Structures are given as structure tokens and as C-alpha cells.
CSV table of C-alpha atoms and ligand atoms in Angstrom, one decimal:
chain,number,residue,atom,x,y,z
A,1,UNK,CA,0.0,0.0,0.0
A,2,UNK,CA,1.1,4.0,-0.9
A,3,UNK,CA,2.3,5.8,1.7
A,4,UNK,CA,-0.3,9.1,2.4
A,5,UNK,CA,-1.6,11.2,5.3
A,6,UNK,CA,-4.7,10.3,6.7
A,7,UNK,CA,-6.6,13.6,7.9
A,8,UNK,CA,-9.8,13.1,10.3
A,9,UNK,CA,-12.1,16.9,10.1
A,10,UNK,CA,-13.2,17.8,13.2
A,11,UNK,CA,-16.4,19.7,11.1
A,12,UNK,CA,-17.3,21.1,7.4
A,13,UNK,CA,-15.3,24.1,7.9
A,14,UNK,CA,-12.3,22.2,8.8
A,15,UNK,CA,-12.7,19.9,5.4
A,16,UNK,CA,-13.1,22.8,3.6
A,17,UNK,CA,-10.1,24.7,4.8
A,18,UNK,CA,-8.2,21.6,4.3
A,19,UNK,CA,-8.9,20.8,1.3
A,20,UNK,CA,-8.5,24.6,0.2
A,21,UNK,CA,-5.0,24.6,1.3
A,22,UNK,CA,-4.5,20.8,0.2
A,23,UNK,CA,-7.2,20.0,-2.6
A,24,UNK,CA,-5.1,19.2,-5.6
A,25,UNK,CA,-2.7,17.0,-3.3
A,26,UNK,CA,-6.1,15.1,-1.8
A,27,UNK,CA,-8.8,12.8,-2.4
A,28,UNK,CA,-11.5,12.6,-0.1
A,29,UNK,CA,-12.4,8.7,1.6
A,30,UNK,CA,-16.4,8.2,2.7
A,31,UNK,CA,-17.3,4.6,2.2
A,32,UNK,CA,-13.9,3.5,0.3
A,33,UNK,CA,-15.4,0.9,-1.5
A,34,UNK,CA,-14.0,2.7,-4.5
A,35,UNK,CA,-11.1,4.6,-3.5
A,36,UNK,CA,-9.0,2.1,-1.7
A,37,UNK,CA,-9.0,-0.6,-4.7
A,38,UNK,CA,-8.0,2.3,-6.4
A,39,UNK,CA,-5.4,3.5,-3.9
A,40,UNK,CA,-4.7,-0.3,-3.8
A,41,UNK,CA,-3.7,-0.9,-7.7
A,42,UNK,CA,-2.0,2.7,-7.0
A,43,UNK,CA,-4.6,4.1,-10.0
A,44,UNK,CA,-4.4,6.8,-7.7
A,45,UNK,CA,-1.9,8.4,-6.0
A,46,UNK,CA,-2.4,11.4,-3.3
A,47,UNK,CA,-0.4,12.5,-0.5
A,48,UNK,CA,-3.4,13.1,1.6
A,49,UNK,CA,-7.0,11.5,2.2
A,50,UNK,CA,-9.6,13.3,3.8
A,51,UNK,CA,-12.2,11.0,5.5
A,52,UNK,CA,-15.4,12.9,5.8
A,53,UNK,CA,-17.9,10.1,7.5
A,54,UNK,CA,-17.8,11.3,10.8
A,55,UNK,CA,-18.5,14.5,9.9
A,56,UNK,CA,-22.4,14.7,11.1
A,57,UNK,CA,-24.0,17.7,8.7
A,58,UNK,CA,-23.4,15.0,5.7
A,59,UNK,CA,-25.5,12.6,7.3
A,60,UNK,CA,-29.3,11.5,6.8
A,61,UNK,CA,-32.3,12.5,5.1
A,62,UNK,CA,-34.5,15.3,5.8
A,63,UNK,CA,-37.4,16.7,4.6
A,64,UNK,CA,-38.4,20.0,3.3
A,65,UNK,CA,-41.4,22.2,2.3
A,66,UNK,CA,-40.8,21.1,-1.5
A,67,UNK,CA,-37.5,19.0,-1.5
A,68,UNK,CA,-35.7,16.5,0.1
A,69,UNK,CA,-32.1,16.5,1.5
A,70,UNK,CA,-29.9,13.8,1.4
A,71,UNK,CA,-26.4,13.5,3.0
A,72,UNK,CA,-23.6,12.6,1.2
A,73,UNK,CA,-22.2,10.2,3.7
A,74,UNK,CA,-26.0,8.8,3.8
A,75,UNK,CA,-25.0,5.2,3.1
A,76,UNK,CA,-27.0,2.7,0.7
A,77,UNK,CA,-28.4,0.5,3.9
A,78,UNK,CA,-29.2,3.7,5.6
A,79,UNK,CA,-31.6,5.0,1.8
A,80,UNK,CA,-33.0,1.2,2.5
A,81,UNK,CA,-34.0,1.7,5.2
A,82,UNK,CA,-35.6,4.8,4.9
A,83,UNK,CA,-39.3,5.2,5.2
A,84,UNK,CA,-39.4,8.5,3.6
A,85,UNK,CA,-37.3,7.6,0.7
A,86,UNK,CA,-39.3,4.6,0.6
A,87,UNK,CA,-42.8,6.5,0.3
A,88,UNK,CA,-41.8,9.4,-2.1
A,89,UNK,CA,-38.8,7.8,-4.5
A,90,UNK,CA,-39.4,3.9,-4.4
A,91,UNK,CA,-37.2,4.0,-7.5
A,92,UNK,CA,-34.2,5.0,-6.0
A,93,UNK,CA,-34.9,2.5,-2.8
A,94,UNK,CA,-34.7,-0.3,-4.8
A,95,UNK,CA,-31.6,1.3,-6.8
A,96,UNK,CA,-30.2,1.6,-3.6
A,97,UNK,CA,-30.9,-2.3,-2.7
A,98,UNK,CA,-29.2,-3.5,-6.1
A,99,UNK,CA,-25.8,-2.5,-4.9
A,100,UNK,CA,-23.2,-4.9,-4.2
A,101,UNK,CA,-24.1,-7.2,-1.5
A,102,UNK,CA,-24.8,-6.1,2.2
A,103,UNK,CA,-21.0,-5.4,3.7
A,104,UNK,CA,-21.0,-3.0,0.4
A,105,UNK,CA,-24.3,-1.2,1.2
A,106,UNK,CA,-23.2,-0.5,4.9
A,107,UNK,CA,-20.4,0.7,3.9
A,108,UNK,CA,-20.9,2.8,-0.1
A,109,UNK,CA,-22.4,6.1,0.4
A,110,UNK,CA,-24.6,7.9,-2.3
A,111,UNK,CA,-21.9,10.5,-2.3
A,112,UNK,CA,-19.4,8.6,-3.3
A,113,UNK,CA,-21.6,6.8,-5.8
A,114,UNK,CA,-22.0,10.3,-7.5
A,115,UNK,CA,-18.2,11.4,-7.4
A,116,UNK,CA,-16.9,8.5,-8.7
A,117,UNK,CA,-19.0,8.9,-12.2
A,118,UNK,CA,-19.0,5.0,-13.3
A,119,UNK,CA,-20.7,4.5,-16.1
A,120,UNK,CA,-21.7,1.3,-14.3
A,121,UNK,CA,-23.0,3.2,-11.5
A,122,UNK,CA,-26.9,1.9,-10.2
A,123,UNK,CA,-27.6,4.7,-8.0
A,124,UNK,CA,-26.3,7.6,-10.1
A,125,UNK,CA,-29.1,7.0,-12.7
A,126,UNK,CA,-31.9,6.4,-10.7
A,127,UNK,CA,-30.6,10.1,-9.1
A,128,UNK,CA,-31.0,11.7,-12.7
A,129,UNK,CA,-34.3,10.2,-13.6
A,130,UNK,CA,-35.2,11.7,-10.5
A,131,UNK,CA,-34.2,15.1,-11.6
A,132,UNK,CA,-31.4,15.6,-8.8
A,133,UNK,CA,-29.3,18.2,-7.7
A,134,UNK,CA,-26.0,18.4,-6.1
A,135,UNK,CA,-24.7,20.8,-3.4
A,136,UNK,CA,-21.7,21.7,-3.6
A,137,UNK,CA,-19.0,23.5,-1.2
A,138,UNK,CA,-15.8,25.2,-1.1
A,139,UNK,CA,-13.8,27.5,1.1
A,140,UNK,CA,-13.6,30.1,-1.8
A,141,UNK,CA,-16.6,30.2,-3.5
A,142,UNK,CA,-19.2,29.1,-0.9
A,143,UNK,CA,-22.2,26.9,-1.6
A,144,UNK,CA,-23.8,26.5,-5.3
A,145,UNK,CA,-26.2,23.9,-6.6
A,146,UNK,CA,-25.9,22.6,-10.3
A,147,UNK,CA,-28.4,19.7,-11.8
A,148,UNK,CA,-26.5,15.9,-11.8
A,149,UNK,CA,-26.9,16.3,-15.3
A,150,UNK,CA,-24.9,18.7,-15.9
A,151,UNK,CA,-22.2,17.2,-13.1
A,152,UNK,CA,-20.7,14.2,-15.1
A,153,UNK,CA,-18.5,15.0,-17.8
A,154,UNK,CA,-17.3,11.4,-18.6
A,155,UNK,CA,-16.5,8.0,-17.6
A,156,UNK,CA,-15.1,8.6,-13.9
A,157,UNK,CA,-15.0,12.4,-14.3
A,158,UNK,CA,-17.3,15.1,-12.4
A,159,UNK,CA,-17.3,19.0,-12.5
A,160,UNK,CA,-16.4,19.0,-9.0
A,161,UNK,CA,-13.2,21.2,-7.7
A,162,UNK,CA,-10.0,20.0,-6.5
A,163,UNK,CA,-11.5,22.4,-3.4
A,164,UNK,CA,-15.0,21.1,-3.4
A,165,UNK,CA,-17.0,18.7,-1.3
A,166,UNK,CA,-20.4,17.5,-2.5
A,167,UNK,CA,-22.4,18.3,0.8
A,168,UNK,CA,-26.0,17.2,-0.3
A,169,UNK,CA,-28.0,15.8,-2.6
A,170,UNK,CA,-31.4,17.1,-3.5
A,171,UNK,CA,-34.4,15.8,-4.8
A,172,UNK,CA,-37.6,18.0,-5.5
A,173,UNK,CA,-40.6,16.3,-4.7
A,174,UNK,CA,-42.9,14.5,-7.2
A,175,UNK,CA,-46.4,15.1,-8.2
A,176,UNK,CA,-48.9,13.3,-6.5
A,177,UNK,CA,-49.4,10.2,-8.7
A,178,UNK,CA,-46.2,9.9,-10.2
A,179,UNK,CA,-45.0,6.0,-10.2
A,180,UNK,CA,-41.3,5.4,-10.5
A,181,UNK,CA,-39.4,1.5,-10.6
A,182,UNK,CA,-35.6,0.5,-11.2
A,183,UNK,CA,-34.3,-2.5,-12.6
A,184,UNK,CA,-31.2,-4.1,-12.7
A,185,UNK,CA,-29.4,-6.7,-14.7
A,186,UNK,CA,-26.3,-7.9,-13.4
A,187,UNK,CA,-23.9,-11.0,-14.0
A,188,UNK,CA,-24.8,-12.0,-10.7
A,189,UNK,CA,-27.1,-12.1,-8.5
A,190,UNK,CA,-25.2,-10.8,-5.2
A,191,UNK,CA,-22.0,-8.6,-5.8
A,192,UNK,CA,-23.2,-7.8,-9.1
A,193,UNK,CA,-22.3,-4.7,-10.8
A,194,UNK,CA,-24.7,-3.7,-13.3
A,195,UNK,CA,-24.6,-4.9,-16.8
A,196,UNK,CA,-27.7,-2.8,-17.7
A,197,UNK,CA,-30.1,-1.0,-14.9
A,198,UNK,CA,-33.2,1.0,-15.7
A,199,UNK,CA,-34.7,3.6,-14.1
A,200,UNK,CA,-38.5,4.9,-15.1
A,201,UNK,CA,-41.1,7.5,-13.8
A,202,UNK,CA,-44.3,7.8,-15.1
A,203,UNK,CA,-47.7,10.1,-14.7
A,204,UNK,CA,-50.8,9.8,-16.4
A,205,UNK,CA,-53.3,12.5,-16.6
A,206,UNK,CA,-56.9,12.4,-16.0
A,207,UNK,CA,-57.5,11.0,-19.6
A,208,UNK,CA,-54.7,8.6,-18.6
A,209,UNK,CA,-52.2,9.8,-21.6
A,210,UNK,CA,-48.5,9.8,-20.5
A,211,UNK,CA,-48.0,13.9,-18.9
A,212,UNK,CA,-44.8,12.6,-17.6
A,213,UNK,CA,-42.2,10.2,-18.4
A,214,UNK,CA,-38.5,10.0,-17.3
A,215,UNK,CA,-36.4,7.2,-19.4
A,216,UNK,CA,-32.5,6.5,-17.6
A,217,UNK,CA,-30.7,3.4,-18.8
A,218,UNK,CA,-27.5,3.1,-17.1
A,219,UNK,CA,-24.4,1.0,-17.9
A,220,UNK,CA,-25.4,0.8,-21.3
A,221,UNK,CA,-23.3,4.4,-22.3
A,222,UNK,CA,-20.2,6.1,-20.9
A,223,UNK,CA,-22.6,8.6,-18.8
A,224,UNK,CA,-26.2,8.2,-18.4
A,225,UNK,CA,-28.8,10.2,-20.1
A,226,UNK,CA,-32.6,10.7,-19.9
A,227,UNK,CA,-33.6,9.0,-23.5
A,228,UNK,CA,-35.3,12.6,-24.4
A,229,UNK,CA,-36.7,11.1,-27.9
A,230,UNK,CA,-38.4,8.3,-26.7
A,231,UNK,CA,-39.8,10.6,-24.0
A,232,UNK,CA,-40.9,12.8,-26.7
A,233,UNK,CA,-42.8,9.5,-28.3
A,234,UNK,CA,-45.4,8.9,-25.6
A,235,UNK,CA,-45.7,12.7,-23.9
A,236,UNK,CA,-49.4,13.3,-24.5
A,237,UNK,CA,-51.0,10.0,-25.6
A,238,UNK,CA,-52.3,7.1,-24.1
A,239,UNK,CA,-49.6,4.4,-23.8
A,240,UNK,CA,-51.0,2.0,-26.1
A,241,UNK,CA,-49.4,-1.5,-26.4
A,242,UNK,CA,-48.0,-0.8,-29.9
A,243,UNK,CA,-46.7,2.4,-29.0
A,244,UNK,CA,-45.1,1.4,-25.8
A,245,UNK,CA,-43.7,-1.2,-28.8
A,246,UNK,CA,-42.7,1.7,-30.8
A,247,UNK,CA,-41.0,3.6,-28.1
A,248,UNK,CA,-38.8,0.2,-27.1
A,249,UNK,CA,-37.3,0.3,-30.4
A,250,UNK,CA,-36.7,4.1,-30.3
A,251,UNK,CA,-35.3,3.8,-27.1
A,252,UNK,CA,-32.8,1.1,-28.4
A,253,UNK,CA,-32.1,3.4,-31.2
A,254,UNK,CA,-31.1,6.3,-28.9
A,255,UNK,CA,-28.4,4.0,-27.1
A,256,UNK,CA,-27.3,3.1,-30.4
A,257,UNK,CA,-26.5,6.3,-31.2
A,258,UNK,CA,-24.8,7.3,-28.1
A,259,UNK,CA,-22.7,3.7,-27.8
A,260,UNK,CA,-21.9,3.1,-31.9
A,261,UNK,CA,-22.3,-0.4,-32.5
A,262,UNK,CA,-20.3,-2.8,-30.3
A,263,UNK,CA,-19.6,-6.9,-29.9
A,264,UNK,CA,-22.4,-6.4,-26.7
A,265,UNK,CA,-25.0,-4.3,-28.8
A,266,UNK,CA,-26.8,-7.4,-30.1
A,267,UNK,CA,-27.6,-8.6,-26.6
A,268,UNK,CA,-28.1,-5.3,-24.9
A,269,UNK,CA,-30.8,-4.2,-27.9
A,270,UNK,CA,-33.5,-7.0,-27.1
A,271,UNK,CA,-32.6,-7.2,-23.3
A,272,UNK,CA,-33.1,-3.3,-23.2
A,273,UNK,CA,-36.6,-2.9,-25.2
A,274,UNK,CA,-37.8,-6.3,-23.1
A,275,UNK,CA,-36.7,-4.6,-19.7
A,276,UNK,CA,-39.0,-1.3,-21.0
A,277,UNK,CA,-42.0,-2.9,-21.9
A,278,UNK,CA,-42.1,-5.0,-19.0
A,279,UNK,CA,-41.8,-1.8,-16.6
A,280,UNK,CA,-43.9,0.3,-18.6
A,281,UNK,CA,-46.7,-2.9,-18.5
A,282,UNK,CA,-46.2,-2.8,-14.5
A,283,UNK,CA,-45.9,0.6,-14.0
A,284,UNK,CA,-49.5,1.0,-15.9
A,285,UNK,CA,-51.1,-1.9,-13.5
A,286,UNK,CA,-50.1,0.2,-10.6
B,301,LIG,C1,-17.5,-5.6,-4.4
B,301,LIG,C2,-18.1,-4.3,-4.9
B,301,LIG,C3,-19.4,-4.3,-5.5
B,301,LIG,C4,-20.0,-3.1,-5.9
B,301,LIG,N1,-21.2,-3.2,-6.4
B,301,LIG,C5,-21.8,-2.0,-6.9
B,301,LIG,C6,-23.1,-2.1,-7.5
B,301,LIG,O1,-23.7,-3.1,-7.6
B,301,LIG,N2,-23.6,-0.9,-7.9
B,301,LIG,C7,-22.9,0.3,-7.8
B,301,LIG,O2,-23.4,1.3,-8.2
B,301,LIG,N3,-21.7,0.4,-7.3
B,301,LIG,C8,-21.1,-0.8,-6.8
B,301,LIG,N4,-19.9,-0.7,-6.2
B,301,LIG,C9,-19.1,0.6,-6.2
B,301,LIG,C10,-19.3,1.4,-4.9
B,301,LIG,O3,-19.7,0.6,-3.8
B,301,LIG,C11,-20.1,2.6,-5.1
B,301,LIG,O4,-19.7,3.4,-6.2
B,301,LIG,C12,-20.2,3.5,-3.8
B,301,LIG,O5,-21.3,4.3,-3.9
B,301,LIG,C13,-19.0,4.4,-3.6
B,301,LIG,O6,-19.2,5.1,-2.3
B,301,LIG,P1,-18.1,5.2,-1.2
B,301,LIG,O7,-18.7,5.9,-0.1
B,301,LIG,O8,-17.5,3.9,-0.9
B,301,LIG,O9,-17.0,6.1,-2.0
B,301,LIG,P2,-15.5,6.2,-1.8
B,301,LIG,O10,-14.8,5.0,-2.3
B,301,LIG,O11,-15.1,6.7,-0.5
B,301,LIG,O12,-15.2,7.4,-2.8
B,301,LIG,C14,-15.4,7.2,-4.2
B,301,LIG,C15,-15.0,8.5,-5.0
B,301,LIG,O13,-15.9,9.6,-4.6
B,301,LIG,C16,-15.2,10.7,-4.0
B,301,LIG,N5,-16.1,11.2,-3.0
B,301,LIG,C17,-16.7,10.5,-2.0
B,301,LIG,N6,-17.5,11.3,-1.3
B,301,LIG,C18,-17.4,12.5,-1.8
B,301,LIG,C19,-17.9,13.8,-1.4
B,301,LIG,N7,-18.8,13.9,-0.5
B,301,LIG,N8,-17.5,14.9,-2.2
B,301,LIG,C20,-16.7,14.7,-3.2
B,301,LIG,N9,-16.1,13.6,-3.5
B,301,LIG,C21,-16.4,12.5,-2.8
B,301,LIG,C22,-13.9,10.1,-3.5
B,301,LIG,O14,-12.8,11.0,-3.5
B,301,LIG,C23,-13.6,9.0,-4.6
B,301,LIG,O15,-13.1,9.6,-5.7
B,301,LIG,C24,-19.3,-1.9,-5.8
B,301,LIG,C25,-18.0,-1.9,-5.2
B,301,LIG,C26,-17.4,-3.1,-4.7
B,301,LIG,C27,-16.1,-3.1,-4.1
């Protein structure tokens, strides 16, 4: 193992002022279950880690008039077990639930799930589906709040400054009626990271046509995207059999273009419109 400093805060400030003195020289430890096989295979190298989980503002979920907070350090079991996550973004519960087995999901944090930007990610897209925003925070420029869209640049890379410290993550609150589900693929079972995971939300008006829909595949491109065309395709009608039809082979269309063609397109085209219709089917039932 590299030789580093290991620096406990004693609160936010403290990170902060570290990490403005320190940042480029850093990388900041919540769970680890990324960063020390990292720091193991020396992909990474810093002179300093800053472990932020007992640091108690990045803890828990609260809610607010219109949102909800969530703290970075918030791990996976901790979402789980959350009976207000559970009642307003079932979704992201069961996103939550996929990870890893259950020594991973006491120990992986949502933070850390955003940060490190894997395109294999399960909770990441579930977040974006969900429309979410990050908080950021630094010594210089204070607090400011940018969409997790706009946060992921590419495979393992964020926006976030050498400086920075993602200190929440913030979900506005749905409509009444809106139904959400995730599902995951993996190789297997328990351990599995994703092969393919879906994330869907859905609202239907009082003519029960589609007045919102929310379409996230993840692990099938180098960042996740909302699949805006095939949105597009059922925004304002009734979601008919053969149009849900339709919009499954749009959908697989709209990965195509963002992936090119690959050895694994052939299997991920089928599995990806089957996954789609199948939600779509349940997510109407509801
Ligand atoms: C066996 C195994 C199975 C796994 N299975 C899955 C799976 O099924 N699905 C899945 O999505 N992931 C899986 N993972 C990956 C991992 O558990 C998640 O990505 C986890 O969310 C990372 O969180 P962490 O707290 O452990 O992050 P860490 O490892 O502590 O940090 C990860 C990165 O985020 C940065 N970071 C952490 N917190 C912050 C913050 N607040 N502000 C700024 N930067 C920060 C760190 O500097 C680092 O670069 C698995 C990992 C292992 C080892």
C-alpha cells in the first residue's frame, strides 16, 4: 500500500479549509469501496485523504417544504432503510438495494456513488431520472447547486473542484401520482455490478395519456442520459401497447447512437426494449 496522510475533520469548515489549502494534493475517503482498490492498484496516488464520514451535517435525510435532502455520507443501507425515501422515491430505494451485496451497502455512500462517475453506476441514474441536484461546497466560492446532469462530464470524471465537497443531494418532490421502478441486470445475483439497470417514472393525466415520463438506462453508455426522444414519443398519448412497442425500439435506437455499435450491442438491444415494456406494463397496472 502507498504511503499518504490520513486527515480526520473535526467539522465542514475544517474539510473545507483543508482541502483549500491541500485540494489538488487530496482525495476525499467516505465509504472506500471505490477509492481504496483504487489506492490499492496505485490508479491513484495522493499525498493526503480526507475521510469525511464522521463528519455529522453529511449525514441523513431530511425533509423539506418542496425537496428533500440527502447527505452525502448517507449510506445505501441507511436509503434502505428509509421510510421516507421509501414512500416518495421507491425508485431510488430499490436502486439503492441492487448494490453490491450487504458489507458494500453498509459501507458505499450515495456521495461517493455520485463522485466517482462510473458509467456502471446503479444509484447515479436512478438520481437523474429523479431530476437531482447536487450541493456543492468550497472555502472560496461558498455553496452552489448545479443539476447531476450537468455534473458528469465522462466515464469517472465530475465537475467538482480540486477544493470542493459534495455536501448534499437534493431531490424536488414529485407530483402526486407519479409511479417510479428500477431494474437491474447484473452477471450476478449478489456482488453484481450492473450490466444494464433502468430507471422509469411515469404520470398519467386524467385521460390517462403519458404527462410525464422520465427514461435512464444506465451502464449501457459512458454517462447516463434521460432517453429525451423516446420521452418525446409517448408525452401526451395514451400508452398503447403498440406504442409502448414503438418507443422500445426508439429507445434502443437512442443507445445506439450514443454507444456506436459494439460486440455487446446485439444482446443489450432486445434485453433493453424487453426490460422497457415489461416496466412500462407494471408501471401501468399500478
Ligand atoms: C464488491 C463491490 C461491489 C460493488 N457493487 C456495486 C453495485 O452493484 N452498484 C454500484 O453502483 N456500485 C457498486 N460498487 C461501487 C461502490 O460501492 C459505489 O460506487 C459506492 O457508492 C462508492 O461510495 P463510497 O462511499 O464507498 O465512495 P469512496 O470509495 O469513499 O469514494 C469514491 C469517490 O468519490 C469521491 N467522494 C466520495 N464522497 C465525496 C464527497 N462527499 N464529495 C466529493 N467527492 C467524494 C472520492 O474521493 C472518490 O473519488 C461496488 C464496489 C465493490 C467493491
Amino acid at each position: 500500500m502507498q504511503r499518504f496522510q490520513f486527515y480526520n475533520p473535526r467539522s465542514v469548515e475544517d474539510a473545507l479549509n483543508f482541502l483549500a489549502e491541500k485540494g489538488e494534493r487530496s482525495k476525499i475517503i467516505a465509504g472506500g469501496t471505490d477509492l481504496i482498490p483504487g489506492l490499492r492498484l496505485e490508479e491513484i496516488r495522493p499525498d493526503f485523504v480526507l475521510n469525511i464520514p464522521e463528519i455529522n451535517p453529511f449525514r441523513g435525510i431530511k425533509e423539506m417544504d418542496h425537496s428533500f435532502w440527502i447527505g452525502p455520507t448517507t449510506t445505501f443501507t441507511e436509503m434502505v432503510e428509509s421510510n421516507l425515501l421509501s414512500r416518495s422515491f421507491p425508485a431510488l430505494v430499490q436502486s439503492a438495494a441492487s448494490v453490491g451485496g450487504p458489507q458494500i451497502r453498509n459501507r458505499g455512500t450515495i456521495g461517493g456513488n455520485i463522485a466517482n462517475a462510473s458509467p456502471a453506476a446503479d444509484v447515479l441514474p436512478a438520481l437523474l431520472a429523479h431530476g437531482g441536484e447536487l450541493e456543492l461546497q468550497s472555502k472560496r466560492n461558498g455553496k452552489r447547486i448545479i443539476p447531476l446532469a450537468e455534473a458528469i462530464l465522462s466515464p469517472y470524471k465530475t465537475c467538482f473542484r480540486s477544493d470542493e465537497i459534495l455536501t448534499g443531494i437534493i431531490l424536488k418532490k414529485l407530483e402526486l401520482g407519479t409511479r417510479s421502478a428500477f431494474e437491474k441486470l447484473g452477471r450476478r445475483k449478489a456482488m453484481a455490478r450492473a450490466r444494464m439497470n433502468l430507471t422509469l417514472l411515469l404520470r398519467l393525466n386524467h385521460r390517462e395519456e403519458v404527462s410525464e415520463l422520465r427514461i435512464v438506462p444506465g451502464a449501457v453508455m459512458p454517462v447516463a442520459k434521460r432517453m429525451d426522444r423516446t420521452e418525446r414519443m409517448l408525452l401526451g398519448k395514451k400508452p398503447e401497447p403498440l406504442l409502448i412497442e414503438a418507443a422500445s425500439k426508439t429507445l434502443a435506437e437512442e443507445m445506439v447512437e450514443v454507444t456506436g455499435a459494439r460486440w455487446s450491442t446485439e444482446y443489450k438491444i432486445p434485453v433493453l426494449k424487453n426490460i422497457f415494456k415489461r416496466m412500462m406494463k407494471q408501471l401501468l397496472i399500478v
